[in-house]
JSON list of C-alpha atoms and ligand atoms in Angstrom, two decimals:
[
{"chain": "B", "resi": 1, "resn": "MET", "atom": "CA", "xyz": [-171.69, 92.79, -178.52]},
{"chain": "B", "resi": 2, "resn": "ARG", "atom": "CA", "xyz": [-169.42, 90.13, -179.68]},
{"chain": "B", "resi": 3, "resn": "ILE", "atom": "CA", "xyz": [-167.34, 89.34, -176.60]},
{"chain": "B", "resi": 4, "resn": "LEU", "atom": "CA", "xyz": [-164.28, 87.20, -176.57]},
{"chain": "B", "resi": 5, "resn": "ILE", "atom": "CA", "xyz": [-164.08, 85.42, -173.37]},
{"chain": "B", "resi": 6, "resn": "THR", "atom": "CA", "xyz": [-161.01, 83.14, -171.73]},
{"chain": "B", "resi": 7, "resn": "ALA", "atom": "CA", "xyz": [-161.40, 80.64, -169.16]},
{"chain": "B", "resi": 8, "resn": "GLY", "atom": "CA", "xyz": [-159.34, 77.74, -167.47]},
{"chain": "B", "resi": 9, "resn": "PRO", "atom": "CA", "xyz": [-155.27, 76.95, -166.83]},
{"chain": "B", "resi": 10, "resn": "THR", "atom": "CA", "xyz": [-153.18, 76.52, -169.31]},
{"chain": "B", "resi": 11, "resn": "ARG", "atom": "CA", "xyz": [-150.83, 73.68, -169.59]},
{"chain": "B", "resi": 12, "resn": "GLU", "atom": "CA", "xyz": [-147.07, 73.76, -170.23]},
{"chain": "B", "resi": 13, "resn": "LYS", "atom": "CA", "xyz": [-145.42, 70.52, -171.41]},
{"chain": "B", "resi": 14, "resn": "ILE", "atom": "CA", "xyz": [-142.49, 69.31, -169.90]},
{"chain": "B", "resi": 15, "resn": "ASP", "atom": "CA", "xyz": [-142.13, 66.14, -171.48]},
{"chain": "B", "resi": 16, "resn": "PRO", "atom": "CA", "xyz": [-144.80, 63.73, -173.42]},
{"chain": "B", "resi": 17, "resn": "VAL", "atom": "CA", "xyz": [-146.19, 62.73, -169.70]},
{"chain": "B", "resi": 18, "resn": "ARG", "atom": "CA", "xyz": [-145.72, 66.02, -167.52]},
{"chain": "B", "resi": 19, "resn": "PHE", "atom": "CA", "xyz": [-146.93, 69.50, -167.80]},
{"chain": "B", "resi": 20, "resn": "ILE", "atom": "CA", "xyz": [-147.38, 72.47, -165.17]},
{"chain": "B", "resi": 21, "resn": "THR", "atom": "CA", "xyz": [-150.28, 74.11, -164.57]},
{"chain": "B", "resi": 22, "resn": "ASN", "atom": "CA", "xyz": [-152.70, 75.52, -161.58]},
{"chain": "B", "resi": 23, "resn": "TYR", "atom": "CA", "xyz": [-155.85, 74.89, -159.65]},
{"chain": "B", "resi": 24, "resn": "SER", "atom": "CA", "xyz": [-158.10, 77.09, -162.11]},
{"chain": "B", "resi": 25, "resn": "THR", "atom": "CA", "xyz": [-161.36, 75.04, -162.77]},
{"chain": "B", "resi": 26, "resn": "GLY", "atom": "CA", "xyz": [-163.14, 77.41, -165.95]},
{"chain": "B", "resi": 27, "resn": "LYS", "atom": "CA", "xyz": [-165.95, 77.87, -163.80]},
{"chain": "B", "resi": 28, "resn": "MET", "atom": "CA", "xyz": [-165.89, 81.27, -163.67]},
{"chain": "B", "resi": 29, "resn": "GLY", "atom": "CA", "xyz": [-165.03, 81.98, -167.08]},
{"chain": "B", "resi": 30, "resn": "TYR", "atom": "CA", "xyz": [-167.64, 79.65, -168.29]},
{"chain": "B", "resi": 31, "resn": "ALA", "atom": "CA", "xyz": [-169.99, 81.26, -166.05]},
{"chain": "B", "resi": 32, "resn": "LEU", "atom": "CA", "xyz": [-169.54, 84.43, -167.74]},
{"chain": "B", "resi": 33, "resn": "ALA", "atom": "CA", "xyz": [-169.58, 82.72, -171.36]},
{"chain": "B", "resi": 34, "resn": "GLN", "atom": "CA", "xyz": [-173.24, 81.48, -170.37]},
{"chain": "B", "resi": 35, "resn": "SER", "atom": "CA", "xyz": [-174.42, 84.79, -168.48]},
{"chain": "B", "resi": 36, "resn": "ALA", "atom": "CA", "xyz": [-173.18, 86.71, -171.90]},
{"chain": "B", "resi": 37, "resn": "VAL", "atom": "CA", "xyz": [-175.05, 84.40, -174.27]},
{"chain": "B", "resi": 38, "resn": "GLU", "atom": "CA", "xyz": [-178.59, 85.02, -171.93]},
{"chain": "B", "resi": 39, "resn": "ALA", "atom": "CA", "xyz": [-177.82, 88.66, -172.15]},
{"chain": "B", "resi": 40, "resn": "GLY", "atom": "CA", "xyz": [-178.14, 88.06, -175.96]},
{"chain": "B", "resi": 41, "resn": "HIS", "atom": "CA", "xyz": [-173.95, 88.81, -176.69]},
{"chain": "B", "resi": 42, "resn": "GLU", "atom": "CA", "xyz": [-172.38, 86.75, -179.30]},
{"chain": "B", "resi": 43, "resn": "VAL", "atom": "CA", "xyz": [-169.72, 85.14, -177.20]},
{"chain": "B", "resi": 44, "resn": "VAL", "atom": "CA", "xyz": [-166.40, 83.55, -178.21]},
{"chain": "B", "resi": 45, "resn": "LEU", "atom": "CA", "xyz": [-165.01, 81.32, -175.29]},
{"chain": "B", "resi": 46, "resn": "VAL", "atom": "CA", "xyz": [-161.36, 80.48, -175.48]},
{"chain": "B", "resi": 47, "resn": "SER", "atom": "CA", "xyz": [-160.96, 77.69, -172.99]},
{"chain": "B", "resi": 48, "resn": "GLY", "atom": "CA", "xyz": [-158.16, 75.74, -171.36]},
{"chain": "B", "resi": 49, "resn": "PRO", "atom": "CA", "xyz": [-158.02, 72.09, -170.26]},
{"chain": "B", "resi": 50, "resn": "VAL", "atom": "CA", "xyz": [-161.37, 72.07, -168.03]},
{"chain": "B", "resi": 51, "resn": "THR", "atom": "CA", "xyz": [-164.05, 69.08, -167.43]},
{"chain": "B", "resi": 52, "resn": "LEU", "atom": "CA", "xyz": [-166.80, 71.41, -167.99]},
{"chain": "B", "resi": 53, "resn": "LYS", "atom": "CA", "xyz": [-169.60, 71.46, -170.51]},
{"chain": "B", "resi": 54, "resn": "ALA", "atom": "CA", "xyz": [-169.30, 74.04, -173.19]},
{"chain": "B", "resi": 55, "resn": "PRO", "atom": "CA", "xyz": [-172.39, 76.89, -173.17]},
{"chain": "B", "resi": 56, "resn": "GLU", "atom": "CA", "xyz": [-175.19, 76.27, -175.32]},
{"chain": "B", "resi": 57, "resn": "ASN", "atom": "CA", "xyz": [-175.45, 78.67, -178.38]},
{"chain": "B", "resi": 58, "resn": "LEU", "atom": "CA", "xyz": [-171.86, 80.21, -178.28]},
{"chain": "B", "resi": 59, "resn": "ALA", "atom": "CA", "xyz": [-170.91, 81.87, -181.64]},
{"chain": "B", "resi": 60, "resn": "GLU", "atom": "CA", "xyz": [-167.82, 79.90, -181.60]},
{"chain": "B", "resi": 61, "resn": "PHE", "atom": "CA", "xyz": [-165.60, 77.78, -178.90]},
{"chain": "B", "resi": 62, "resn": "HIS", "atom": "CA", "xyz": [-161.98, 77.14, -179.11]},
{"chain": "B", "resi": 63, "resn": "SER", "atom": "CA", "xyz": [-159.84, 74.74, -177.07]},
{"chain": "B", "resi": 64, "resn": "VAL", "atom": "CA", "xyz": [-156.30, 75.21, -176.32]},
{"chain": "B", "resi": 65, "resn": "GLU", "atom": "CA", "xyz": [-153.67, 73.86, -174.55]},
{"chain": "B", "resi": 66, "resn": "SER", "atom": "CA", "xyz": [-150.72, 76.14, -173.49]},
{"chain": "B", "resi": 67, "resn": "ALA", "atom": "CA", "xyz": [-150.23, 79.82, -173.30]},
{"chain": "B", "resi": 68, "resn": "GLN", "atom": "CA", "xyz": [-148.75, 79.99, -176.55]},
{"chain": "B", "resi": 69, "resn": "ASP", "atom": "CA", "xyz": [-152.01, 78.48, -178.17]},
{"chain": "B", "resi": 70, "resn": "MET", "atom": "CA", "xyz": [-154.35, 80.66, -176.24]},
{"chain": "B", "resi": 71, "resn": "ALA", "atom": "CA", "xyz": [-152.59, 83.94, -177.11]},
{"chain": "B", "resi": 72, "resn": "GLU", "atom": "CA", "xyz": [-152.66, 82.80, -181.21]},
{"chain": "B", "resi": 73, "resn": "ALA", "atom": "CA", "xyz": [-156.27, 82.02, -180.94]},
{"chain": "B", "resi": 74, "resn": "VAL", "atom": "CA", "xyz": [-156.85, 85.69, -178.63]},
{"chain": "B", "resi": 75, "resn": "PHE", "atom": "CA", "xyz": [-154.84, 87.58, -181.17]},
{"chain": "B", "resi": 76, "resn": "SER", "atom": "CA", "xyz": [-156.38, 86.25, -184.13]},
{"chain": "B", "resi": 77, "resn": "ILE", "atom": "CA", "xyz": [-159.85, 86.55, -182.34]},
{"chain": "B", "resi": 78, "resn": "PHE", "atom": "CA", "xyz": [-159.81, 89.95, -180.56]},
{"chain": "B", "resi": 79, "resn": "PRO", "atom": "CA", "xyz": [-159.90, 92.34, -183.49]},
{"chain": "B", "resi": 80, "resn": "SER", "atom": "CA", "xyz": [-163.71, 91.29, -184.54]},
{"chain": "B", "resi": 81, "resn": "CYS", "atom": "CA", "xyz": [-164.64, 91.85, -181.14]},
{"chain": "B", "resi": 82, "resn": "ASP", "atom": "CA", "xyz": [-166.39, 94.48, -179.28]},
{"chain": "B", "resi": 83, "resn": "ALA", "atom": "CA", "xyz": [-165.08, 93.53, -175.66]},
{"chain": "B", "resi": 84, "resn": "ALA", "atom": "CA", "xyz": [-162.53, 91.17, -174.18]},
{"chain": "B", "resi": 85, "resn": "ILE", "atom": "CA", "xyz": [-162.78, 89.22, -170.81]},
{"chain": "B", "resi": 86, "resn": "MET", "atom": "CA", "xyz": [-159.97, 87.39, -169.99]},
{"chain": "B", "resi": 87, "resn": "VAL", "atom": "CA", "xyz": [-160.47, 85.23, -166.87]},
{"chain": "B", "resi": 88, "resn": "ALA", "atom": "CA", "xyz": [-157.86, 82.58, -168.08]},
{"chain": "B", "resi": 89, "resn": "ALA", "atom": "CA", "xyz": [-155.57, 81.54, -165.41]},
{"chain": "B", "resi": 90, "resn": "VAL", "atom": "CA", "xyz": [-152.78, 81.52, -168.07]},
{"chain": "B", "resi": 91, "resn": "ALA", "atom": "CA", "xyz": [-149.34, 80.26, -167.07]},
{"chain": "B", "resi": 92, "resn": "ASP", "atom": "CA", "xyz": [-146.52, 83.22, -166.62]},
{"chain": "B", "resi": 93, "resn": "TYR", "atom": "CA", "xyz": [-143.80, 80.32, -167.15]},
{"chain": "B", "resi": 94, "resn": "ARG", "atom": "CA", "xyz": [-143.00, 77.39, -169.14]},
{"chain": "B", "resi": 95, "resn": "PRO", "atom": "CA", "xyz": [-140.18, 75.09, -169.39]},
{"chain": "B", "resi": 96, "resn": "ALA", "atom": "CA", "xyz": [-138.03, 76.63, -171.76]},
{"chain": "B", "resi": 97, "resn": "GLU", "atom": "CA", "xyz": [-137.16, 73.18, -173.32]},
{"chain": "B", "resi": 98, "resn": "ILE", "atom": "CA", "xyz": [-140.32, 70.69, -173.77]},
{"chain": "B", "resi": 99, "resn": "CYS", "atom": "CA", "xyz": [-138.20, 66.66, -173.75]},
{"chain": "B", "resi": 100, "resn": "SER", "atom": "CA", "xyz": [-139.53, 65.04, -176.87]},
{"chain": "B", "resi": 101, "resn": "SER", "atom": "CA", "xyz": [-139.04, 61.49, -174.99]},
{"chain": "B", "resi": 102, "resn": "LYS", "atom": "CA", "xyz": [-140.25, 60.86, -171.10]},
{"chain": "B", "resi": 103, "resn": "MET", "atom": "CA", "xyz": [-137.70, 62.03, -169.00]},
{"chain": "B", "resi": 104, "resn": "LYS", "atom": "CA", "xyz": [-136.14, 59.25, -166.87]},
{"chain": "B", "resi": 105, "resn": "LYS", "atom": "CA", "xyz": [-134.99, 59.77, -162.89]},
{"chain": "B", "resi": 106, "resn": "SER", "atom": "CA", "xyz": [-131.63, 59.71, -162.13]},
{"chain": "B", "resi": 107, "resn": "ASP", "atom": "CA", "xyz": [-130.43, 59.85, -158.31]},
{"chain": "B", "resi": 108, "resn": "GLY", "atom": "CA", "xyz": [-129.56, 63.77, -158.42]},
{"chain": "B", "resi": 109, "resn": "ASP", "atom": "CA", "xyz": [-132.16, 66.65, -158.00]},
{"chain": "B", "resi": 110, "resn": "LEU", "atom": "CA", "xyz": [-133.52, 67.78, -161.11]},
{"chain": "B", "resi": 111, "resn": "PHE", "atom": "CA", "xyz": [-133.93, 71.76, -162.04]},
{"chain": "B", "resi": 112, "resn": "LEU", "atom": "CA", "xyz": [-135.92, 72.72, -164.48]},
{"chain": "B", "resi": 113, "resn": "ARG", "atom": "CA", "xyz": [-135.59, 76.12, -166.66]},
{"chain": "B", "resi": 114, "resn": "LEU", "atom": "CA", "xyz": [-138.65, 78.19, -167.10]},
{"chain": "B", "resi": 115, "resn": "GLU", "atom": "CA", "xyz": [-139.02, 81.04, -169.61]},
{"chain": "B", "resi": 116, "resn": "ARG", "atom": "CA", "xyz": [-141.80, 83.80, -169.61]},
{"chain": "B", "resi": 117, "resn": "THR", "atom": "CA", "xyz": [-144.76, 82.96, -171.60]},
{"chain": "B", "resi": 118, "resn": "THR", "atom": "CA", "xyz": [-146.59, 86.39, -173.60]},
{"chain": "B", "resi": 119, "resn": "ASP", "atom": "CA", "xyz": [-148.88, 88.38, -171.46]},
{"chain": "B", "resi": 120, "resn": "ILE", "atom": "CA", "xyz": [-151.77, 88.09, -173.61]},
{"chain": "B", "resi": 121, "resn": "LEU", "atom": "CA", "xyz": [-153.92, 90.28, -171.58]},
{"chain": "B", "resi": 122, "resn": "ALA", "atom": "CA", "xyz": [-151.22, 93.17, -171.70]},
{"chain": "B", "resi": 123, "resn": "GLY", "atom": "CA", "xyz": [-151.06, 92.36, -175.79]},
{"chain": "B", "resi": 124, "resn": "LEU", "atom": "CA", "xyz": [-154.86, 93.21, -176.02]},
{"chain": "B", "resi": 125, "resn": "GLY", "atom": "CA", "xyz": [-154.15, 96.61, -173.69]},
{"chain": "B", "resi": 126, "resn": "LYS", "atom": "CA", "xyz": [-151.47, 97.59, -176.65]},
{"chain": "B", "resi": 127, "resn": "LEU", "atom": "CA", "xyz": [-153.90, 96.60, -179.36]},
{"chain": "B", "resi": 128, "resn": "LYS", "atom": "CA", "xyz": [-157.07, 97.91, -178.33]},
{"chain": "B", "resi": 129, "resn": "ARG", "atom": "CA", "xyz": [-159.07, 100.33, -180.12]},
{"chain": "B", "resi": 130, "resn": "ASP", "atom": "CA", "xyz": [-161.31, 103.02, -178.63]},
{"chain": "B", "resi": 131, "resn": "ASP", "atom": "CA", "xyz": [-164.05, 101.04, -179.61]},
{"chain": "B", "resi": 132, "resn": "GLN", "atom": "CA", "xyz": [-163.15, 97.95, -177.68]},
{"chain": "B", "resi": 133, "resn": "LYS", "atom": "CA", "xyz": [-163.24, 97.40, -174.00]},
{"chain": "B", "resi": 134, "resn": "LEU", "atom": "CA", "xyz": [-161.15, 95.14, -171.81]},
{"chain": "B", "resi": 135, "resn": "ILE", "atom": "CA", "xyz": [-161.81, 93.42, -168.67]},
{"chain": "B", "resi": 136, "resn": "GLY", "atom": "CA", "xyz": [-159.33, 91.28, -166.89]},
{"chain": "B", "resi": 137, "resn": "PHE", "atom": "CA", "xyz": [-159.05, 89.21, -163.43]},
{"chain": "B", "resi": 138, "resn": "ALA", "atom": "CA", "xyz": [-156.69, 89.95, -160.87]},
{"chain": "B", "resi": 139, "resn": "ALA", "atom": "CA", "xyz": [-156.10, 86.68, -158.73]},
{"chain": "B", "resi": 140, "resn": "GLU", "atom": "CA", "xyz": [-154.20, 87.36, -155.59]},
{"chain": "B", "resi": 141, "resn": "THR", "atom": "CA", "xyz": [-153.29, 86.20, -152.22]},
{"chain": "B", "resi": 142, "resn": "ASP", "atom": "CA", "xyz": [-151.73, 89.91, -150.56]},
{"chain": "B", "resi": 143, "resn": "ASP", "atom": "CA", "xyz": [-152.58, 93.03, -151.52]},
{"chain": "B", "resi": 144, "resn": "LEU", "atom": "CA", "xyz": [-155.50, 92.62, -153.55]},
{"chain": "B", "resi": 145, "resn": "LEU", "atom": "CA", "xyz": [-156.61, 96.20, -154.12]},
{"chain": "B", "resi": 146, "resn": "ALA", "atom": "CA", "xyz": [-152.57, 97.53, -154.80]},
{"chain": "B", "resi": 147, "resn": "ASN", "atom": "CA", "xyz": [-152.25, 94.37, -156.99]},
{"chain": "B", "resi": 148, "resn": "ALA", "atom": "CA", "xyz": [-155.31, 94.66, -159.34]},
{"chain": "B", "resi": 149, "resn": "GLN", "atom": "CA", "xyz": [-155.01, 98.80, -159.50]},
{"chain": "B", "resi": 150, "resn": "GLY", "atom": "CA", "xyz": [-151.18, 97.97, -161.00]},
{"chain": "B", "resi": 151, "resn": "LYS", "atom": "CA", "xyz": [-152.49, 95.29, -163.17]},
{"chain": "B", "resi": 152, "resn": "LEU", "atom": "CA", "xyz": [-155.38, 97.60, -164.13]},
{"chain": "B", "resi": 153, "resn": "GLU", "atom": "CA", "xyz": [-152.89, 100.32, -165.51]},
{"chain": "B", "resi": 154, "resn": "ARG", "atom": "CA", "xyz": [-150.26, 98.31, -166.63]},
{"chain": "B", "resi": 155, "resn": "LYS", "atom": "CA", "xyz": [-152.65, 96.19, -168.93]},
{"chain": "B", "resi": 156, "resn": "ASN", "atom": "CA", "xyz": [-154.44, 99.71, -169.80]},
{"chain": "B", "resi": 157, "resn": "LEU", "atom": "CA", "xyz": [-157.65, 97.84, -169.11]},
{"chain": "B", "resi": 158, "resn": "ASP", "atom": "CA", "xyz": [-161.54, 99.44, -168.51]},
{"chain": "B", "resi": 159, "resn": "TRP", "atom": "CA", "xyz": [-162.17, 97.11, -166.02]},
{"chain": "B", "resi": 160, "resn": "ILE", "atom": "CA", "xyz": [-160.32, 94.27, -163.66]},
{"chain": "B", "resi": 161, "resn": "ALA", "atom": "CA", "xyz": [-161.99, 92.05, -161.01]},
{"chain": "B", "resi": 162, "resn": "ALA", "atom": "CA", "xyz": [-159.94, 92.02, -158.01]},
{"chain": "B", "resi": 163, "resn": "ASN", "atom": "CA", "xyz": [-160.38, 88.31, -156.67]},
{"chain": "B", "resi": 164, "resn": "LYS", "atom": "CA", "xyz": [-158.49, 86.68, -153.74]},
{"chain": "B", "resi": 165, "resn": "VAL", "atom": "CA", "xyz": [-157.45, 83.50, -154.48]},
{"chain": "B", "resi": 166, "resn": "SER", "atom": "CA", "xyz": [-158.85, 81.76, -151.31]},
{"chain": "B", "resi": 167, "resn": "ASP", "atom": "CA", "xyz": [-162.47, 83.22, -152.87]},
{"chain": "B", "resi": 168, "resn": "GLY", "atom": "CA", "xyz": [-162.88, 82.08, -155.87]},
{"chain": "B", "resi": 169, "resn": "PHE", "atom": "CA", "xyz": [-160.14, 79.51, -157.21]},
{"chain": "B", "resi": 170, "resn": "GLY", "atom": "CA", "xyz": [-161.27, 75.93, -157.51]},
{"chain": "B", "resi": 171, "resn": "SER", "atom": "CA", "xyz": [-164.35, 77.26, -155.60]},
{"chain": "B", "resi": 172, "resn": "GLU", "atom": "CA", "xyz": [-168.27, 77.25, -156.22]},
{"chain": "B", "resi": 173, "resn": "THR", "atom": "CA", "xyz": [-168.67, 80.33, -155.46]},
{"chain": "B", "resi": 174, "resn": "ASN", "atom": "CA", "xyz": [-166.36, 83.86, -155.57]},
{"chain": "B", "resi": 175, "resn": "LYS", "atom": "CA", "xyz": [-166.27, 87.25, -154.22]},
{"chain": "B", "resi": 176, "resn": "VAL", "atom": "CA", "xyz": [-164.83, 90.32, -156.24]},
{"chain": "B", "resi": 177, "resn": "ILE", "atom": "CA", "xyz": [-163.92, 93.93, -156.25]},
{"chain": "B", "resi": 178, "resn": "LEU", "atom": "CA", "xyz": [-164.44, 95.54, -159.72]},
{"chain": "B", "resi": 179, "resn": "LEU", "atom": "CA", "xyz": [-162.28, 98.55, -160.36]},
{"chain": "B", "resi": 180, "resn": "SER", "atom": "CA", "xyz": [-162.52, 100.63, -163.37]},
{"chain": "B", "resi": 181, "resn": "ARG", "atom": "CA", "xyz": [-160.04, 102.88, -164.72]},
{"chain": "B", "resi": 182, "resn": "THR", "atom": "CA", "xyz": [-162.04, 105.95, -164.28]},
{"chain": "B", "resi": 183, "resn": "GLY", "atom": "CA", "xyz": [-161.74, 105.35, -160.42]},
{"chain": "B", "resi": 184, "resn": "GLU", "atom": "CA", "xyz": [-164.93, 103.41, -159.51]},
{"chain": "B", "resi": 185, "resn": "ARG", "atom": "CA", "xyz": [-165.26, 100.55, -157.20]},
{"chain": "B", "resi": 186, "resn": "VAL", "atom": "CA", "xyz": [-167.88, 98.32, -157.16]},
{"chain": "B", "resi": 187, "resn": "ASP", "atom": "CA", "xyz": [-168.05, 95.45, -154.53]},
{"chain": "B", "resi": 188, "resn": "ILE", "atom": "CA", "xyz": [-169.85, 91.98, -155.50]},
{"chain": "B", "resi": 189, "resn": "ASP", "atom": "CA", "xyz": [-170.45, 90.10, -152.18]},
{"chain": "B", "resi": 190, "resn": "THR", "atom": "CA", "xyz": [-169.98, 86.24, -152.19]},
{"chain": "B", "resi": 191, "resn": "ALA", "atom": "CA", "xyz": [-172.37, 84.20, -154.26]},
{"chain": "B", "resi": 192, "resn": "ASP", "atom": "CA", "xyz": [-172.46, 81.58, -157.00]},
{"chain": "B", "resi": 193, "resn": "LYS", "atom": "CA", "xyz": [-170.47, 82.18, -160.00]},
{"chain": "B", "resi": 194, "resn": "LYS", "atom": "CA", "xyz": [-173.31, 82.89, -162.18]},
{"chain": "B", "resi": 195, "resn": "SER", "atom": "CA", "xyz": [-174.92, 85.44, -159.98]},
{"chain": "B", "resi": 196, "resn": "VAL", "atom": "CA", "xyz": [-171.55, 86.91, -159.65]},
{"chain": "B", "resi": 197, "resn": "ALA", "atom": "CA", "xyz": [-170.74, 87.12, -163.30]},
{"chain": "B", "resi": 198, "resn": "GLU", "atom": "CA", "xyz": [-174.06, 88.48, -163.89]},
{"chain": "B", "resi": 199, "resn": "LYS", "atom": "CA", "xyz": [-173.46, 91.30, -161.58]},
{"chain": "B", "resi": 200, "resn": "ILE", "atom": "CA", "xyz": [-170.32, 91.50, -163.44]},
{"chain": "B", "resi": 201, "resn": "LEU", "atom": "CA", "xyz": [-171.78, 92.15, -167.04]},
{"chain": "B", "resi": 202, "resn": "GLU", "atom": "CA", "xyz": [-174.17, 94.76, -165.51]},
{"chain": "B", "resi": 203, "resn": "THR", "atom": "CA", "xyz": [-171.52, 96.54, -164.40]},
{"chain": "B", "resi": 204, "resn": "VAL", "atom": "CA", "xyz": [-168.87, 96.53, -167.25]},
{"chain": "B", "resi": 205, "resn": "PHE", "atom": "CA", "xyz": [-171.51, 97.13, -170.43]},
{"chain": "S", "resi": 301, "resn": "LIG", "atom": "N1", "xyz": [-152.94, 86.90, -168.07]},
{"chain": "S", "resi": 301, "resn": "LIG", "atom": "C1", "xyz": [-152.31, 86.82, -169.40]},
{"chain": "S", "resi": 301, "resn": "LIG", "atom": "N2", "xyz": [-151.43, 86.10, -169.65]},
{"chain": "S", "resi": 301, "resn": "LIG", "atom": "C2", "xyz": [-150.71, 85.70, -168.98]},
{"chain": "S", "resi": 301, "resn": "LIG", "atom": "C3", "xyz": [-150.95, 86.32, -167.43]},
{"chain": "S", "resi": 301, "resn": "LIG", "atom": "C4", "xyz": [-152.11, 86.44, -167.25]},
{"chain": "S", "resi": 301, "resn": "LIG", "atom": "O1", "xyz": [-153.85, 87.36, -170.36]},
{"chain": "S", "resi": 301, "resn": "LIG", "atom": "N3", "xyz": [-149.56, 85.45, -169.32]},
{"chain": "S", "resi": 301, "resn": "LIG", "atom": "C5", "xyz": [-154.33, 88.00, -167.52]},
{"chain": "S", "resi": 301, "resn": "LIG", "atom": "C6", "xyz": [-155.45, 87.01, -167.04]},
{"chain": "S", "resi": 301, "resn": "LIG", "atom": "O2", "xyz": [-156.05, 86.02, -167.75]},
{"chain": "S", "resi": 301, "resn": "LIG", "atom": "C7", "xyz": [-155.67, 87.94, -165.78]},
{"chain": "S", "resi": 301, "resn": "LIG", "atom": "C8", "xyz": [-154.98, 89.33, -165.77]},
{"chain": "S", "resi": 301, "resn": "LIG", "atom": "O3", "xyz": [-153.87, 88.79, -166.88]},
{"chain": "S", "resi": 301, "resn": "LIG", "atom": "O4", "xyz": [-156.62, 88.46, -166.70]},
{"chain": "S", "resi": 301, "resn": "LIG", "atom": "C9", "xyz": [-154.00, 89.00, -164.61]},
{"chain": "S", "resi": 301, "resn": "LIG", "atom": "O5", "xyz": [-153.45, 87.64, -164.06]},
{"chain": "S", "resi": 301, "resn": "LIG", "atom": "P1", "xyz": [-152.59, 87.70, -162.95]},
{"chain": "S", "resi": 301, "resn": "LIG", "atom": "O6", "xyz": [-152.28, 85.76, -162.83]},
{"chain": "S", "resi": 301, "resn": "LIG", "atom": "O7", "xyz": [-153.41, 87.79, -161.93]},
{"chain": "S", "resi": 301, "resn": "LIG", "atom": "O8", "xyz": [-151.54, 88.59, -163.20]},
{"chain": "S", "resi": 301, "resn": "LIG", "atom": "P2", "xyz": [-150.39, 88.31, -163.73]},
{"chain": "S", "resi": 301, "resn": "LIG", "atom": "O9", "xyz": [-150.16, 89.12, -164.91]},
{"chain": "S", "resi": 301, "resn": "LIG", "atom": "O10", "xyz": [-149.66, 86.90, -163.88]},
{"chain": "S", "resi": 301, "resn": "LIG", "atom": "O11", "xyz": [-149.28, 89.21, -162.73]},
{"chain": "S", "resi": 301, "resn": "LIG", "atom": "P3", "xyz": [-148.58, 88.75, -161.35]},
{"chain": "S", "resi": 301, "resn": "LIG", "atom": "O12", "xyz": [-147.47, 87.44, -161.74]},
{"chain": "S", "resi": 301, "resn": "LIG", "atom": "O13", "xyz": [-147.87, 89.55, -160.83]},
{"chain": "S", "resi": 301, "resn": "LIG", "atom": "O14", "xyz": [-149.50, 88.00, -159.98]}
]
């Protein structure tokens, strides 16, 4: 199978020296990419800025920065793939204006206006053909299963990995609950991200 995987955070520029991002390290997405290569799949990895080395033997590697860059790469690659796993922690908002010069401080408060980015996964859910599988992640601090179930349905996914932020974000290990559109539930207990990745692939493919 040819599988598209996204990983890492995005960076949304404020000015030439500042940006908005999140704590994603990319480890879960890279572990999935590595495991998928080892399982014999053709893997296309689209990665936000991380400090990790790309797995060997990827079919393609695309390094992107912003949510918009990631959206453009993903929408052009997805039609040629059998499945996509969106692990990236994509920014939901970006500064409405990017200053071309470094912003100078003044005495008063500063207000940044943020505008929505594209929901890439929801876009893929609309484009998805019957022969394609779509898997998402739901990073939640509260109401894990209800929120994940909502995203599974809203974004037209086949599977979602429900992930408590305290169980995985920025850490070496992870713990997820996989929910499918047909009502299956598979619990994957705390383990290193590589083991969790292998179990996710065994379950969804
Ligand atoms: N996602 C995406 N594009 C975005 C935001 C999220 O493709 N602009 C994908 C993520 O890669 C993940 C899934 O959507 O697979 C869920 O992301 P998450 O951040 O948990 O949820 P949101 O859709 O941002 O919803 P909310 O803000 O309500 O938590």
